[in-house]
Short mmCIF file of C-alpha atoms and ligand atoms in Angstrom, two decimals:
data_model
loop_
_atom_site.label_atom_id
_atom_site.label_comp_id
_atom_site.label_asym_id
_atom_site.label_seq_id
_atom_site.Cartn_x
_atom_site.Cartn_y
_atom_site.Cartn_z
CA MET X 1 5.55 0.25 6.12
CA ALA X 2 2.88 -2.57 5.64
CA ALA X 3 4.55 -4.43 8.51
CA ARG X 4 3.77 -1.82 10.92
CA ARG X 5 -0.04 -2.63 10.90
CA ASP X 6 0.67 -5.37 13.20
CA PHE X 7 1.06 -2.94 16.12
CA THR X 8 -1.61 -0.66 17.15
CA ARG X 9 -0.80 2.40 19.47
CA GLU X 10 -2.14 0.38 22.47
CA SER X 11 -0.20 -2.91 21.66
CA LEU X 12 3.06 -1.04 20.79
CA ALA X 13 2.87 0.92 24.04
CA ALA X 14 2.15 -2.28 26.01
CA GLY X 15 4.97 -4.13 24.18
CA VAL X 16 7.41 -1.36 25.02
CA ARG X 17 6.39 -1.36 28.57
CA ALA X 18 6.89 -5.21 28.70
CA GLY X 19 10.47 -4.55 27.31
CA ASP X 20 9.49 -6.66 24.33
CA ARG X 21 12.44 -6.49 22.02
CA ARG X 22 10.34 -6.46 18.70
CA ALA X 23 8.11 -3.70 20.08
CA LEU X 24 11.21 -1.83 21.13
CA ALA X 25 12.78 -1.99 17.68
CA ARG X 26 9.54 -1.10 15.94
CA ALA X 27 8.86 1.68 18.18
CA ILE X 28 12.43 3.16 17.49
CA THR X 29 12.22 2.66 13.78
CA LEU X 30 8.96 4.62 13.80
CA VAL X 31 10.73 7.15 15.86
CA GLU X 32 13.42 7.43 13.16
CA ASN X 33 10.71 7.80 10.54
CA SER X 34 8.96 10.58 12.26
CA ASP X 35 5.83 8.31 12.16
CA PRO X 36 2.81 9.70 14.00
CA LEU X 37 2.27 6.44 15.77
CA ALA X 38 5.66 6.85 17.37
CA TYR X 39 4.75 10.25 18.49
CA GLU X 40 1.57 8.93 20.09
CA VAL X 41 3.25 6.02 21.89
CA VAL X 42 5.90 8.22 23.37
CA ARG X 43 3.07 10.44 24.62
CA ASP X 44 1.36 7.76 26.22
CA LEU X 45 4.68 6.35 27.78
CA TYR X 46 6.14 9.55 28.93
CA PRO X 47 4.72 9.77 32.40
CA GLU X 48 6.43 6.31 32.97
CA THR X 49 9.81 7.49 32.08
CA GLY X 50 12.65 8.85 34.16
CA ARG X 51 13.80 5.61 35.72
CA ALA X 52 16.52 4.89 33.42
CA TYR X 53 20.01 6.41 33.96
CA ALA X 54 21.49 8.02 30.75
CA VAL X 55 25.11 7.82 30.06
CA GLY X 56 26.43 9.85 27.03
CA ILE X 57 29.62 8.77 25.46
CA THR X 58 31.16 11.37 23.25
CA GLY X 59 34.57 12.11 21.70
CA PRO X 60 36.09 12.38 18.22
CA PRO X 61 35.75 9.65 15.63
CA GLY X 62 37.96 6.67 16.13
CA VAL X 63 38.95 6.96 19.77
CA GLY X 64 37.07 3.89 20.63
CA LYS X 65 33.61 5.04 21.79
CA SER X 66 31.83 2.15 20.33
CA SER X 67 34.39 -0.34 21.61
CA LEU X 68 34.26 1.14 25.13
CA ILE X 69 30.48 0.97 25.14
CA SER X 70 30.71 -2.73 24.06
CA ALA X 71 32.92 -3.42 27.05
CA LEU X 72 30.95 -1.37 29.41
CA VAL X 73 27.78 -3.34 28.30
CA ARG X 74 29.58 -6.56 29.07
CA HIS X 75 30.68 -5.24 32.46
CA VAL X 76 27.23 -3.91 33.60
CA ARG X 77 25.45 -7.04 32.48
CA ASP X 78 27.69 -9.00 34.84
CA HIS X 79 26.02 -6.65 37.56
CA ASP X 80 22.54 -7.74 36.14
CA ARG X 81 21.68 -4.19 34.84
CA SER X 82 19.39 -4.06 31.81
CA VAL X 83 20.95 -1.97 29.09
CA GLY X 84 20.12 -0.02 26.03
CA VAL X 85 22.37 1.52 23.66
CA ILE X 86 21.61 4.35 21.01
CA SER X 87 24.50 5.24 18.88
CA VAL X 88 24.33 8.01 16.55
CA ASP X 89 27.81 7.63 15.16
CA PRO X 90 27.61 7.07 11.43
CA SER X 91 31.30 6.16 11.13
CA SER X 92 31.21 2.88 13.35
CA PRO X 93 27.53 1.79 13.60
CA PHE X 94 26.45 -1.13 15.57
CA THR X 95 24.76 -3.73 13.35
CA GLN X 96 23.05 -6.98 14.05
CA GLY X 97 25.30 -7.69 17.04
CA ALA X 98 28.58 -6.56 15.65
CA LEU X 99 30.36 -3.43 15.71
CA LEU X 100 30.44 -2.85 12.09
CA GLY X 101 33.81 -3.34 10.39
CA ASP X 102 35.41 -4.56 13.58
CA ARG X 103 36.60 -7.56 15.60
CA ILE X 104 34.40 -6.81 18.51
CA ARG X 105 31.42 -9.09 18.45
CA LEU X 106 28.19 -8.08 20.24
CA THR X 107 26.49 -11.28 19.38
CA ASP X 108 26.41 -12.37 23.02
CA HIS X 109 24.64 -8.96 23.82
CA PHE X 110 22.18 -9.46 21.00
CA LEU X 111 21.06 -12.86 22.38
CA ASP X 112 20.73 -11.34 25.76
CA PRO X 113 16.95 -10.14 26.15
CA GLU X 114 18.31 -7.59 28.81
CA VAL X 115 20.30 -5.53 26.02
CA PHE X 116 18.99 -3.60 23.27
CA ILE X 117 21.41 -2.04 20.83
CA ARG X 118 20.48 0.43 18.11
CA SER X 119 22.32 2.64 15.62
CA MET X 120 20.31 5.73 14.64
CA GLY X 121 20.20 6.91 11.21
CA THR X 122 20.84 10.47 10.39
CA ARG X 123 18.01 10.66 7.82
CA GLY X 124 16.10 14.01 7.33
CA HIS X 125 14.18 14.51 10.64
CA LEU X 126 12.40 17.83 11.27
CA GLY X 127 13.76 18.10 14.82
CA GLY X 128 17.17 16.66 13.83
CA LEU X 129 19.08 13.99 15.87
CA ALA X 130 18.32 15.60 18.90
CA GLU X 131 14.49 14.63 18.53
CA SER X 132 15.11 11.13 17.48
CA THR X 133 17.50 10.49 20.23
CA LEU X 134 15.41 11.94 22.93
CA GLN X 135 12.39 9.91 21.64
CA ALA X 136 14.44 6.62 21.33
CA LEU X 137 15.73 7.27 24.98
CA LEU X 138 12.23 7.69 26.14
CA VAL X 139 11.30 4.50 24.52
CA LEU X 140 14.13 2.42 26.11
CA ASP X 141 13.39 4.02 29.42
CA ALA X 142 9.77 3.11 29.32
CA GLY X 143 10.94 -0.37 28.28
CA GLY X 144 12.41 -0.66 31.62
CA LYS X 145 16.19 -0.39 30.76
CA ASP X 146 18.17 0.52 34.06
CA LEU X 147 20.98 2.15 31.79
CA VAL X 148 21.09 3.73 28.39
CA PHE X 149 24.22 4.57 26.61
CA LEU X 150 24.12 7.38 24.07
CA GLU X 151 27.06 7.50 21.70
CA THR X 152 27.67 10.69 19.64
CA VAL X 153 30.53 12.04 17.69
CA GLY X 154 31.80 15.00 19.59
CA THR X 155 33.87 17.62 18.06
CA GLY X 156 32.48 20.60 19.70
CA GLN X 157 28.92 21.87 19.49
CA GLY X 158 26.69 19.86 17.12
CA GLU X 159 26.45 16.83 19.50
CA VAL X 160 25.42 19.16 22.52
CA GLU X 161 21.90 18.58 21.79
CA VAL X 162 22.06 14.75 21.58
CA ILE X 163 24.26 14.47 24.72
CA GLY X 164 22.36 17.20 26.49
CA ILE X 165 19.86 14.63 27.85
CA ALA X 166 22.51 12.35 29.33
CA ASP X 167 22.90 12.38 33.27
CA THR X 168 26.54 11.57 33.13
CA VAL X 169 28.77 12.50 30.15
CA VAL X 170 31.99 10.57 29.42
CA LEU X 171 34.33 12.26 27.13
CA VAL X 172 36.65 9.56 25.34
CA LEU X 173 39.89 10.64 24.08
CA MET X 174 42.94 8.91 22.89
CA PRO X 175 46.60 9.79 22.80
CA GLY X 176 47.13 12.50 20.09
CA SER X 177 43.48 14.02 20.48
CA GLY X 178 45.11 17.38 20.63
CA ASP X 179 42.47 19.33 18.99
CA SER X 180 40.10 18.22 21.75
CA ILE X 181 42.36 19.51 24.42
CA GLN X 182 42.42 22.82 22.53
CA ALA X 183 38.75 22.80 22.27
CA LEU X 184 38.40 22.06 26.02
CA LYS X 185 40.95 24.75 27.00
CA ALA X 186 39.10 27.29 24.64
CA GLY X 187 35.68 26.45 26.21
CA ILE X 188 34.26 25.11 22.95
CA MET X 189 33.87 21.81 24.21
CA GLU X 190 32.08 21.47 27.56
CA ILE X 191 33.93 19.91 30.49
CA PRO X 192 32.59 16.42 30.73
CA ASP X 193 31.73 14.63 33.95
CA VAL X 194 34.19 11.82 33.25
CA ILE X 195 37.03 11.44 30.91
CA ALA X 196 38.42 8.21 29.48
CA ILE X 197 41.88 8.20 27.62
CA ASN X 198 41.37 5.19 25.63
CA LYS X 199 44.24 3.16 23.73
CA MET X 200 46.32 3.53 26.87
CA ASP X 201 49.14 1.45 25.48
CA HIS X 202 49.99 4.24 23.16
CA PRO X 203 53.34 5.67 24.07
CA ALA X 204 51.73 9.20 24.20
CA ALA X 205 49.05 8.21 26.70
CA LYS X 206 50.99 9.63 29.70
CA THR X 207 51.51 13.05 27.99
CA MET X 208 47.82 13.09 27.14
CA LEU X 209 46.90 12.46 30.65
CA ASN X 210 49.14 15.32 31.62
CA GLU X 211 47.70 17.60 29.16
CA VAL X 212 44.07 16.77 30.18
CA ARG X 213 45.00 17.24 33.91
CA SER X 214 46.30 20.62 33.36
CA VAL X 215 43.43 21.88 31.45
CA LEU X 216 41.04 20.56 34.20
CA SER X 217 43.21 22.20 36.70
CA LEU X 218 42.49 25.69 35.32
CA ASP X 219 38.92 25.26 36.48
CA LYS X 220 39.10 25.61 40.29
CA GLU X 221 35.51 26.53 40.85
CA ARG X 222 34.05 23.28 39.68
CA VAL X 223 32.43 21.24 42.68
CA TRP X 224 32.81 17.98 40.69
CA LYS X 225 36.38 17.34 39.54
CA PRO X 226 36.00 15.10 36.41
CA PRO X 227 38.03 11.91 37.07
CA ILE X 228 40.43 10.71 34.29
CA VAL X 229 40.62 7.04 33.60
CA LEU X 230 43.17 5.32 31.16
CA THR X 231 41.48 2.44 29.47
CA GLU X 232 42.03 -0.24 26.65
CA ALA X 233 38.63 -1.06 25.18
CA MET X 234 39.69 -4.09 23.21
CA ARG X 235 41.02 -5.80 26.25
CA ALA X 236 38.36 -4.25 28.56
CA GLU X 237 41.15 -2.95 30.64
CA HIS X 238 40.18 -0.42 33.32
CA VAL X 239 36.69 -0.70 32.33
CA PRO X 240 35.47 -1.55 35.78
CA GLU X 241 37.37 1.58 36.85
CA LEU X 242 35.79 3.52 34.23
CA TRP X 243 32.27 2.40 35.38
CA GLU X 244 33.03 3.02 38.98
CA GLN X 245 33.79 6.78 38.06
CA VAL X 246 30.53 6.74 36.19
CA GLU X 247 28.64 5.42 39.31
CA GLY X 248 30.48 7.92 41.32
CA HIS X 249 29.46 10.78 39.39
CA ARG X 250 25.79 9.35 39.71
CA ALA X 251 26.09 9.00 43.55
CA PHE X 252 27.47 12.54 43.83
CA LEU X 253 24.35 13.88 41.86
CA GLU X 254 22.01 11.92 43.94
CA SER X 255 23.57 12.80 47.14
CA GLU X 256 23.27 16.50 46.43
CA GLY X 257 19.93 16.33 45.00
CA LEU X 258 21.54 17.63 41.69
CA LEU X 259 20.10 14.91 39.48
CA GLU X 260 16.62 16.12 39.54
CA GLU X 261 17.64 19.60 39.18
CA GLN X 262 20.02 18.63 36.16
CA ARG X 263 17.15 16.58 34.60
CA ARG X 264 14.72 19.59 34.74
CA LYS X 265 17.31 21.72 33.04
CA ASN X 266 18.27 18.89 30.46
CA LEU X 267 14.55 18.32 29.50
CA ALA X 268 13.92 22.13 29.19
CA GLY X 269 17.06 22.28 26.97
CA GLU X 270 16.04 19.28 24.85
CA VAL X 271 12.57 20.98 24.28
CA PHE X 272 14.26 24.03 23.22
CA ALA X 273 16.61 22.30 21.10
CA VAL X 274 14.19 20.19 19.19
CA ALA X 275 11.80 23.23 18.82
CA SER X 276 14.77 25.26 17.32
CA ALA X 277 15.71 22.57 15.02
CA ARG X 278 12.13 22.19 13.94
CA ALA X 279 11.69 25.88 13.42
CA LYS X 280 15.05 25.96 11.31
CA ALA X 281 13.80 23.26 9.13
CA HIS X 282 10.56 25.01 8.82
CA LEU X 283 12.30 28.21 7.86
CA GLU X 284 14.41 26.64 5.29
CA GLN X 285 11.64 24.92 3.62
CA ALA X 286 9.60 28.02 3.57
CA VAL X 287 12.15 30.02 1.96
CA ALA X 288 12.88 27.28 -0.52
CA ASP X 289 9.26 27.11 -1.39
CA ASP X 290 8.62 30.88 -1.89
CA PRO X 291 10.01 32.75 -4.81
CA GLU X 292 9.42 35.98 -3.04
CA LEU X 293 11.65 35.06 0.01
CA ARG X 294 14.21 33.65 -2.12
CA ARG X 295 14.37 36.84 -4.01
CA LEU X 296 15.01 38.67 -0.65
CA LEU X 297 18.12 36.54 -0.37
CA ASP X 298 19.06 37.28 -4.17
CA GLU X 299 18.66 41.10 -3.19
CA VAL X 300 20.92 40.72 -0.13
CA GLN X 301 23.63 39.00 -2.21
CA SER X 302 23.42 41.75 -4.89
CA ARG X 303 23.60 44.32 -2.12
CA ALA X 304 20.17 45.87 -3.03
CA LEU X 305 18.72 45.03 0.34
CA ASP X 306 20.63 44.86 3.83
CA PRO X 307 20.60 41.64 5.75
CA LEU X 308 18.43 42.55 8.48
CA THR X 309 15.70 44.03 6.46
CA ALA X 310 15.74 40.71 4.84
CA VAL X 311 15.50 38.67 8.07
CA ARG X 312 12.70 40.76 9.22
CA GLU X 313 10.67 40.13 6.21
CA ILE X 314 11.36 36.52 6.29
CA LEU X 315 10.31 36.17 10.06
CA ARG X 316 7.26 38.35 9.59
CA LYS X 317 6.24 36.08 6.56
CA VAL X 318 7.03 32.56 8.02
CA PHE X 319 6.56 33.05 11.61
CA LYS X 320 4.30 35.96 11.69
CA VAL X 321 6.83 37.63 14.15
CA GLY X 322 7.44 41.35 14.18
CA ASP X 323 10.83 43.24 15.10
N1 GDP M 401 44.94 -0.39 20.15
C1 GDP M 401 43.66 -0.14 20.53
N2 GDP M 401 42.61 0.07 19.50
C2 GDP M 401 41.26 0.33 19.95
C3 GDP M 401 40.93 0.52 21.35
N3 GDP M 401 39.64 0.99 21.33
C4 GDP M 401 39.18 0.86 20.02
N4 GDP M 401 40.21 0.66 19.20
C5 GDP M 401 40.30 0.60 17.73
O1 GDP M 401 39.92 1.76 17.32
C6 GDP M 401 39.18 1.77 16.16
C7 GDP M 401 37.99 2.77 16.43
O2 GDP M 401 37.13 2.25 17.38
P1 GDP M 401 35.59 2.70 17.60
O3 GDP M 401 35.22 1.99 18.88
O4 GDP M 401 34.88 2.34 16.42
O5 GDP M 401 35.63 4.18 17.75
P2 GDP M 401 34.54 5.31 17.66
O6 GDP M 401 34.62 5.89 16.41
O7 GDP M 401 35.07 6.18 18.77
O8 GDP M 401 33.39 4.62 18.09
C8 GDP M 401 38.67 0.40 15.89
O9 GDP M 401 39.35 -0.14 14.96
C9 GDP M 401 38.94 -0.26 17.32
O10 GDP M 401 39.37 -1.81 17.14
C10 GDP M 401 42.05 0.40 22.37
O11 GDP M 401 41.81 0.51 23.48
N5 GDP M 401 43.13 0.00 21.98
MG1 MG M 402 31.47 4.52 17.23
#
């Protein structure tokens, strides 16, 4: 922690504004550590944010999200867009230029000053991952990145708060992701803006494509019909096509004036999500610290007290809110 003294609130904000790699890295580390300096710096920078376009990449573990991001980064760099990547996938983190445990090398990207890649830890954070991801996104946005990719493991609901800030959400599936099809069908998983079926060489890719198509066809109201792209991340096949669809969705949002509207909604949702996460952490801590509140739980368990009475007692004591 001693090292952070070389940045002041002013110099860190200035460094982030200038897109300085060391300042970006430091700011995000401070964000991860819930350091008060990060809070102050993001507060200073916030009025300048809103320029970066955020692309959420979600999907079950192992489908190739990180690999696709790697290929997409290469593609957009060929078009001179500056890029940030925030990955909250603990199963395949990006470290020091490599996709950990994999053949994909991002060393080129790491030497490229216009690319900033960061895996976010899942360490205890009052506002949860939604908070650290949001703050990190704001840092990269203020740092002048044109595009920011947000990678999250998506299985249903937990990731919604992290991905909720993305302008375009890409769901990555691979042949055999039957559970995801069921989750989409049941409405547990939100319909994304673009779908990539990765590992397209797999013999079941076509079946998967048809299944996804049939789920999407159930929703006739939707104005934006999510395009489906078959990809092969390792060979970067159809990656330009995937990117074209992301750009297509962006153009749709911008032409209909929906982007501003969606961002307002997303920001309100993020504030609510982070506040809820903090309230929950506060509640859990308060109960753990207070023998009297713990006793209420015991009483519920022994059926001496009904659950709602315990809830009312706890809320009254912790949040000072009545019925
Ligand atoms: N055959 C094949 N393997 C892939 C493809 N994309 C990713 N993989 C492999 O699938 C595994 C999981 O990839 P990763 O990008 O870490 O998936 P994530 O968990 O969704 O981020 C890795 O071993 C990759 O090498 C692809 O298009 N084809
Ligand atoms: Mg990954």
